[in-house]
Amino acid sequence: MTLRTRQRKRPASGSEIQLSNRFAELVNEEKQAEDGVDVVLGEKCGDLDLRNDSDIPEVPPSRDSTPEILKKALSGLSSRWKNWWIRGILTLAMISLFFLIIYLGSFMLMLLVLSIQVKCFHEIITIGYRVYHSYELPWFRTLSWYFLLCVNYFFYGETVADYFATFVQRREQLQFLIRYHRFISFTLYLTGFCMFVLSLVKRHYRLQFYMFAWTHVTLLITVTQSHLVIQNLFEGMIWFLVPISSVICNDITAYIFGFFFGRTPLIKLSPKKTWEGFIGGFFSTVAFGFIFAYLLAQYQYFVCPVEYNSETNRFVTECAPSELFQIQNYSVPPFLQDVLGRETVNMYPFQMHSIALSTFASLIGPFGGFFASGFKRAFKIKDFADTIPGHGGIMDRFDCQYLMATFVHVYITSFIRGPNPSKLLQQLLVLQPEQQLNVYQTLKSHLIEKGILQPSLRGKLD
């Protein structure tokens, strides 16, 4: 056996063991120094990540906001039928108010959308504040509302620039704001971002970032979607009314079918939802959307794009209806000819699109409600608020509408919208005179080359 082999098998002395242990301690300390931030956060805030759903603080239950007169009138009924009548009466009241706002015009509808957006944002942010109220996070609500203001300023500024160009052209102050609109919007947001960073507290870093994300997701759900609703409205009131009414119809008919015939649960997130209500709501909504589209397509007030008249300072809905809103003759499929007793039918092309809108409202739209149900279950609440007796909060009634607004906007831009001469003209009027002359000369040359303008007119045009 060699000397090297004997050295390998020689038992370690006490001093060597101490040296080895000390070396291991130094390596461990170095590792902790490298991950120091994670170690500190794990000690201070680690319990936040380890909490399961049962550990989340409960939001105080909403109070019963049912008017006393309804409570007395329905006192003899069971809770099931009492809720039925309360929901029914308040639903009719809301529908009546909605028709009144439609009568008042496009501008009032825009104000309604803005009001609903602010209220939905308030309800979601309030849940976050109540759940984590014990942590006393600095500036949470202040920054949340500040970011709401910034995002609204950006989106509504874009709308003004797109649809009110002639109005802006007459006012120098607005010209400055529109010209530098995106830079101003970014500056406002950057200010809020810096305020958030300055508000960070050592003991609550992770939670503060959670709530920062909470605010931004809420803005995405409410402000972005409400902006799309208004964009749809500018395409024509019919693109606003048919989708919204389809969601409302599906909500009502699914509830009715589920109330009287529901036996089979649909989804665990919403135990009261049934397959009978889901299927009944689908067929009812498609039929309603088809008929409602036929009624609205007959009136310019509903089918014409909403435009701003700078001379009268009012929104106008006057135009020659497009082919989408003109009666066309369609051949009936052979298998339906015996049922309908005819080979052709007259209908508006928009009615075909209404089937797509109604189908989405009844099959996909409810998943917005299921998403909201999962959110409420996560925080152990029944409703977002108690604004509407029997219905809950505003967000409880518009959880499906936001998903529908996105679909309608994508549908219009993908299958419907073409070049808008009116919008293009507004953009041309904003240009400098030299730029306008350049556009004119280019357009004139292009039309002559295509043979649309006769060469004999060249001298007159010059």
PDB file of N, CA and C in Angstrom, residues 303-367:
ATOM      1  N   VAL A 303     -79.154  52.768 -37.716  1.00  0.00           N
ATOM      2  CA  VAL A 303     -78.190  52.127 -38.614  1.00  0.00           C
ATOM      3  C   VAL A 303     -77.086  53.064 -39.076  1.00  0.00           C
ATOM      4  N   CYS A 304     -77.303  54.381 -39.037  1.00  0.00           N
ATOM      5  CA  CYS A 304     -76.297  55.312 -39.533  1.00  0.00           C
ATOM      6  C   CYS A 304     -75.184  55.498 -38.512  1.00  0.00           C
ATOM      7  N   PRO A 305     -73.942  55.632 -38.979  1.00  0.00           N
ATOM      8  CA  PRO A 305     -72.839  55.910 -38.049  1.00  0.00           C
ATOM      9  C   PRO A 305     -73.080  57.206 -37.285  1.00  0.00           C
ATOM     10  N   VAL A 306     -72.658  57.221 -36.042  1.00  0.00           N
ATOM     11  CA  VAL A 306     -72.804  58.419 -35.215  1.00  0.00           C
ATOM     12  C   VAL A 306     -71.656  59.372 -35.553  1.00  0.00           C
ATOM     13  N   GLU A 307     -71.999  60.573 -36.009  1.00  0.00           N
ATOM     14  CA  GLU A 307     -70.991  61.558 -36.392  1.00  0.00           C
ATOM     15  C   GLU A 307     -71.279  62.877 -35.697  1.00  0.00           C
ATOM     16  N   TYR A 308     -70.206  63.633 -35.512  1.00  0.00           N
ATOM     17  CA  TYR A 308     -70.338  64.933 -34.848  1.00  0.00           C
ATOM     18  C   TYR A 308     -70.434  66.024 -35.905  1.00  0.00           C
ATOM     19  N   ASN A 309     -71.500  66.823 -35.815  1.00  0.00           N
ATOM     20  CA  ASN A 309     -71.708  67.944 -36.728  1.00  0.00           C
ATOM     21  C   ASN A 309     -71.150  69.206 -36.070  1.00  0.00           C
ATOM     22  N   SER A 310     -70.043  69.709 -36.626  1.00  0.00           N
ATOM     23  CA  SER A 310     -69.385  70.870 -36.020  1.00  0.00           C
ATOM     24  C   SER A 310     -70.202  72.147 -36.169  1.00  0.00           C
ATOM     25  N   GLU A 311     -71.115  72.191 -37.148  1.00  0.00           N
ATOM     26  CA  GLU A 311     -71.923  73.396 -37.348  1.00  0.00           C
ATOM     27  C   GLU A 311     -73.005  73.529 -36.285  1.00  0.00           C
ATOM     28  N   THR A 312     -73.624  72.405 -35.937  1.00  0.00           N
ATOM     29  CA  THR A 312     -74.696  72.425 -34.931  1.00  0.00           C
ATOM     30  C   THR A 312     -74.204  72.011 -33.548  1.00  0.00           C
ATOM     31  N   ASN A 313     -72.929  71.544 -33.463  1.00  0.00           N
ATOM     32  CA  ASN A 313     -72.373  71.046 -32.196  1.00  0.00           C
ATOM     33  C   ASN A 313     -73.222  69.933 -31.600  1.00  0.00           C
ATOM     34  N   ARG A 314     -73.650  69.019 -32.475  1.00  0.00           N
ATOM     35  CA  ARG A 314     -74.485  67.901 -32.035  1.00  0.00           C
ATOM     36  C   ARG A 314     -74.069  66.639 -32.768  1.00  0.00           C
ATOM     37  N   PHE A 315     -74.408  65.500 -32.153  1.00  0.00           N
ATOM     38  CA  PHE A 315     -74.217  64.229 -32.831  1.00  0.00           C
ATOM     39  C   PHE A 315     -75.387  64.002 -33.780  1.00  0.00           C
ATOM     40  N   VAL A 316     -75.090  63.529 -34.997  1.00  0.00           N
ATOM     41  CA  VAL A 316     -76.132  63.282 -35.991  1.00  0.00           C
ATOM     42  C   VAL A 316     -76.044  61.839 -36.466  1.00  0.00           C
ATOM     43  N   THR A 317     -77.186  61.303 -36.859  1.00  0.00           N
ATOM     44  CA  THR A 317     -77.266  59.942 -37.405  1.00  0.00           C
ATOM     45  C   THR A 317     -78.092  60.006 -38.682  1.00  0.00           C
ATOM     46  N   GLU A 318     -77.549  60.649 -39.683  1.00  0.00           N
ATOM     47  CA  GLU A 318     -78.227  60.800 -40.966  1.00  0.00           C
ATOM     48  C   GLU A 318     -77.299  60.308 -42.069  1.00  0.00           C
ATOM     49  N   CYS A 319     -77.825  59.434 -42.926  1.00  0.00           N
ATOM     50  CA  CYS A 319     -77.013  58.889 -44.004  1.00  0.00           C
ATOM     51  C   CYS A 319     -77.918  58.112 -44.952  1.00  0.00           C
ATOM     52  N   ALA A 320     -77.333  57.689 -46.067  1.00  0.00           N
ATOM     53  CA  ALA A 320     -78.002  56.734 -46.946  1.00  0.00           C
ATOM     54  C   ALA A 320     -77.593  55.345 -46.461  1.00  0.00           C
ATOM     55  N   PRO A 321     -78.514  54.551 -45.951  1.00  0.00           N
ATOM     56  CA  PRO A 321     -78.149  53.241 -45.388  1.00  0.00           C
ATOM     57  C   PRO A 321     -77.334  52.408 -46.358  1.00  0.00           C
ATOM     58  N   SER A 322     -76.334  51.734 -45.833  1.00  0.00           N
ATOM     59  CA  SER A 322     -75.496  50.856 -46.654  1.00  0.00           C
ATOM     60  C   SER A 322     -76.280  49.608 -47.057  1.00  0.00           C
ATOM     61  N   GLU A 323     -75.660  48.804 -47.929  1.00  0.00           N
ATOM     62  CA  GLU A 323     -76.328  47.580 -48.393  1.00  0.00           C
ATOM     63  C   GLU A 323     -76.627  46.631 -47.239  1.00  0.00           C
ATOM     64  N   LEU A 324     -75.881  46.766 -46.167  1.00  0.00           N
ATOM     65  CA  LEU A 324     -76.095  45.914 -45.004  1.00  0.00           C
ATOM     66  C   LEU A 324     -77.482  46.120 -44.408  1.00  0.00           C
ATOM     67  N   PHE A 325     -78.062  47.292 -44.647  1.00  0.00           N
ATOM     68  CA  PHE A 325     -79.361  47.637 -44.067  1.00  0.00           C
ATOM     69  C   PHE A 325     -80.396  47.929 -45.146  1.00  0.00           C
ATOM     70  N   GLN A 326     -80.286  47.209 -46.260  1.00  0.00           N
ATOM     71  CA  GLN A 326     -81.255  47.283 -47.343  1.00  0.00           C
ATOM     72  C   GLN A 326     -81.816  45.894 -47.591  1.00  0.00           C
ATOM     73  N   ILE A 327     -83.129  45.806 -47.790  1.00  0.00           N
ATOM     74  CA  ILE A 327     -83.785  44.516 -47.974  1.00  0.00           C
ATOM     75  C   ILE A 327     -83.201  43.789 -49.180  1.00  0.00           C
ATOM     76  N   GLN A 328     -82.866  42.521 -48.978  1.00  0.00           N
ATOM     77  CA  GLN A 328     -82.347  41.666 -50.038  1.00  0.00           C
ATOM     78  C   GLN A 328     -83.200  40.408 -50.139  1.00  0.00           C
ATOM     79  N   ASN A 329     -83.171  39.795 -51.316  1.00  0.00           N
ATOM     80  CA  ASN A 329     -83.915  38.562 -51.540  1.00  0.00           C
ATOM     81  C   ASN A 329     -82.973  37.372 -51.419  1.00  0.00           C
ATOM     82  N   TYR A 330     -83.332  36.424 -50.554  1.00  0.00           N
ATOM     83  CA  TYR A 330     -82.497  35.245 -50.303  1.00  0.00           C
ATOM     84  C   TYR A 330     -83.267  33.964 -50.625  1.00  0.00           C
ATOM     85  N   SER A 331     -82.554  32.984 -51.172  1.00  0.00           N
ATOM     86  CA  SER A 331     -83.156  31.683 -51.454  1.00  0.00           C
ATOM     87  C   SER A 331     -83.190  30.847 -50.176  1.00  0.00           C
ATOM     88  N   VAL A 332     -84.302  30.202 -49.955  1.00  0.00           N
ATOM     89  CA  VAL A 332     -84.455  29.356 -48.769  1.00  0.00           C
ATOM     90  C   VAL A 332     -83.854  27.983 -49.057  1.00  0.00           C
ATOM     91  N   PRO A 333     -83.052  27.425 -48.143  1.00  0.00           N
ATOM     92  CA  PRO A 333     -82.511  26.073 -48.346  1.00  0.00           C
ATOM     93  C   PRO A 333     -83.633  25.074 -48.579  1.00  0.00           C
ATOM     94  N   PRO A 334     -83.388  24.060 -49.438  1.00  0.00           N
ATOM     95  CA  PRO A 334     -84.459  23.099 -49.793  1.00  0.00           C
ATOM     96  C   PRO A 334     -85.125  22.443 -48.594  1.00  0.00           C
ATOM     97  N   PHE A 335     -84.350  22.113 -47.554  1.00  0.00           N
ATOM     98  CA  PHE A 335     -84.936  21.398 -46.416  1.00  0.00           C
ATOM     99  C   PHE A 335     -85.836  22.294 -45.562  1.00  0.00           C
ATOM    100  N   LEU A 336     -85.789  23.612 -45.791  1.00  0.00           N
ATOM    101  CA  LEU A 336     -86.657  24.524 -45.056  1.00  0.00           C
ATOM    102  C   LEU A 336     -87.825  25.042 -45.895  1.00  0.00           C
ATOM    103  N   GLN A 337     -87.806  24.750 -47.185  1.00  0.00           N
ATOM    104  CA  GLN A 337     -88.864  25.272 -48.057  1.00  0.00           C
ATOM    105  C   GLN A 337     -90.237  24.717 -47.688  1.00  0.00           C
ATOM    106  N   ASP A 338     -90.307  23.423 -47.333  1.00  0.00           N
ATOM    107  CA  ASP A 338     -91.584  22.827 -46.938  1.00  0.00           C
ATOM    108  C   ASP A 338     -92.070  23.398 -45.610  1.00  0.00           C
ATOM    109  N   VAL A 339     -91.133  23.706 -44.722  1.00  0.00           N
ATOM    110  CA  VAL A 339     -91.510  24.242 -43.415  1.00  0.00           C
ATOM    111  C   VAL A 339     -92.038  25.665 -43.542  1.00  0.00           C
ATOM    112  N   LEU A 340     -91.324  26.492 -44.329  1.00  0.00           N
ATOM    113  CA  LEU A 340     -91.713  27.897 -44.476  1.00  0.00           C
ATOM    114  C   LEU A 340     -92.771  28.102 -45.553  1.00  0.00           C
ATOM    115  N   GLY A 341     -92.896  27.144 -46.446  1.00  0.00           N
ATOM    116  CA  GLY A 341     -93.886  27.284 -47.507  1.00  0.00           C
ATOM    117  C   GLY A 341     -93.510  28.299 -48.568  1.00  0.00           C
ATOM    118  N   ARG A 342     -92.236  28.595 -48.742  1.00  0.00           N
ATOM    119  CA  ARG A 342     -91.769  29.547 -49.752  1.00  0.00           C
ATOM    120  C   ARG A 342     -90.335  29.220 -50.149  1.00  0.00           C
ATOM    121  N   GLU A 343     -89.955  29.687 -51.324  1.00  0.00           N
ATOM    122  CA  GLU A 343     -88.623  29.410 -51.834  1.00  0.00           C
ATOM    123  C   GLU A 343     -87.650  30.556 -51.593  1.00  0.00           C
ATOM    124  N   THR A 344     -88.177  31.749 -51.413  1.00  0.00           N
ATOM    125  CA  THR A 344     -87.330  32.915 -51.147  1.00  0.00           C
ATOM    126  C   THR A 344     -87.896  33.718 -49.980  1.00  0.00           C
ATOM    127  N   VAL A 345     -87.027  34.481 -49.338  1.00  0.00           N
ATOM    128  CA  VAL A 345     -87.442  35.378 -48.257  1.00  0.00           C
ATOM    129  C   VAL A 345     -86.737  36.719 -48.434  1.00  0.00           C
ATOM    130  N   ASN A 346     -87.376  37.767 -47.958  1.00  0.00           N
ATOM    131  CA  ASN A 346     -86.785  39.098 -47.969  1.00  0.00           C
ATOM    132  C   ASN A 346     -86.338  39.453 -46.555  1.00  0.00           C
ATOM    133  N   MET A 347     -85.109  39.847 -46.425  1.00  0.00           N
ATOM    134  CA  MET A 347     -84.567  40.175 -45.113  1.00  0.00           C
ATOM    135  C   MET A 347     -83.363  41.102 -45.277  1.00  0.00           C
ATOM    136  N   TYR A 348     -82.963  41.692 -44.165  1.00  0.00           N
ATOM    137  CA  TYR A 348     -81.788  42.557 -44.166  1.00  0.00           C
ATOM    138  C   TYR A 348     -80.529  41.706 -43.978  1.00  0.00           C
ATOM    139  N   PRO A 349     -79.454  42.008 -44.727  1.00  0.00           N
ATOM    140  CA  PRO A 349     -78.201  41.256 -44.507  1.00  0.00           C
ATOM    141  C   PRO A 349     -77.717  41.330 -43.058  1.00  0.00           C
ATOM    142  N   PHE A 350     -78.017  42.420 -42.374  1.00  0.00           N
ATOM    143  CA  PHE A 350     -77.565  42.539 -40.989  1.00  0.00           C
ATOM    144  C   PHE A 350     -78.173  41.456 -40.103  1.00  0.00           C
ATOM    145  N   GLN A 351     -79.338  40.934 -40.500  1.00  0.00           N
ATOM    146  CA  GLN A 351     -79.961  39.894 -39.691  1.00  0.00           C
ATOM    147  C   GLN A 351     -79.105  38.636 -39.653  1.00  0.00           C
ATOM    148  N   MET A 352     -78.364  38.387 -40.740  1.00  0.00           N
ATOM    149  CA  MET A 352     -77.453  37.241 -40.729  1.00  0.00           C
ATOM    150  C   MET A 352     -76.329  37.475 -39.724  1.00  0.00           C
ATOM    151  N   HIS A 353     -75.847  38.707 -39.670  1.00  0.00           N
ATOM    152  CA  HIS A 353     -74.804  39.022 -38.694  1.00  0.00           C
ATOM    153  C   HIS A 353     -75.354  38.955 -37.271  1.00  0.00           C
ATOM    154  N   SER A 354     -76.629  39.275 -37.116  1.00  0.00           N
ATOM    155  CA  SER A 354     -77.222  39.230 -35.775  1.00  0.00           C
ATOM    156  C   SER A 354     -77.216  37.807 -35.218  1.00  0.00           C
ATOM    157  N   ILE A 355     -77.293  36.810 -36.101  1.00  0.00           N
ATOM    158  CA  ILE A 355     -77.240  35.418 -35.645  1.00  0.00           C
ATOM    159  C   ILE A 355     -75.875  35.123 -35.027  1.00  0.00           C
ATOM    160  N   ALA A 356     -74.814  35.624 -35.669  1.00  0.00           N
ATOM    161  CA  ALA A 356     -73.469  35.427 -35.123  1.00  0.00           C
ATOM    162  C   ALA A 356     -73.324  36.137 -33.782  1.00  0.00           C
ATOM    163  N   LEU A 357     -73.851  37.367 -33.700  1.00  0.00           N
ATOM    164  CA  LEU A 357     -73.755  38.116 -32.447  1.00  0.00           C
ATOM    165  C   LEU A 357     -74.548  37.431 -31.338  1.00  0.00           C
ATOM    166  N   SER A 358     -75.738  36.970 -31.648  1.00  0.00           N
ATOM    167  CA  SER A 358     -76.580  36.317 -30.637  1.00  0.00           C
ATOM    168  C   SER A 358     -75.986  34.986 -30.192  1.00  0.00           C
ATOM    169  N   THR A 359     -75.397  34.262 -31.134  1.00  0.00           N
ATOM    170  CA  THR A 359     -74.767  32.983 -30.796  1.00  0.00           C
ATOM    171  C   THR A 359     -73.621  33.192 -29.816  1.00  0.00           C
ATOM    172  N   PHE A 360     -72.795  34.199 -30.083  1.00  0.00           N
ATOM    173  CA  PHE A 360     -71.703  34.490 -29.152  1.00  0.00           C
ATOM    174  C   PHE A 360     -72.253  34.920 -27.796  1.00  0.00           C
ATOM    175  N   ALA A 361     -73.288  35.763 -27.809  1.00  0.00           N
ATOM    176  CA  ALA A 361     -73.859  36.265 -26.553  1.00  0.00           C
ATOM    177  C   ALA A 361     -74.402  35.139 -25.689  1.00  0.00           C
ATOM    178  N   SER A 362     -74.918  34.069 -26.303  1.00  0.00           N
ATOM    179  CA  SER A 362     -75.566  33.001 -25.536  1.00  0.00           C
ATOM    180  C   SER A 362     -74.642  31.819 -25.238  1.00  0.00           C
ATOM    181  N   LEU A 363     -73.615  31.595 -26.071  1.00  0.00           N
ATOM    182  CA  LEU A 363     -72.733  30.448 -25.851  1.00  0.00           C
ATOM    183  C   LEU A 363     -71.413  30.823 -25.189  1.00  0.00           C
ATOM    184  N   ILE A 364     -70.819  31.939 -25.585  1.00  0.00           N
ATOM    185  CA  ILE A 364     -69.520  32.358 -25.052  1.00  0.00           C
ATOM    186  C   ILE A 364     -69.673  33.446 -23.995  1.00  0.00           C
ATOM    187  N   GLY A 365     -70.632  34.336 -24.206  1.00  0.00           N
ATOM    188  CA  GLY A 365     -70.849  35.431 -23.255  1.00  0.00           C
ATOM    189  C   GLY A 365     -70.989  34.981 -21.810  1.00  0.00           C
ATOM    190  N   PRO A 366     -71.754  33.896 -21.531  1.00  0.00           N
ATOM    191  CA  PRO A 366     -71.891  33.455 -20.140  1.00  0.00           C
ATOM    192  C   PRO A 366     -70.576  33.123 -19.445  1.00  0.00           C
ATOM    193  N   PHE A 367     -69.531  32.829 -20.216  1.00  0.00           N
ATOM    194  CA  PHE A 367     -68.251  32.518 -19.578  1.00  0.00           C
ATOM    195  C   PHE A 367     -67.667  33.756 -18.895  1.00  0.00           C
TER     196      PHE A 367
END
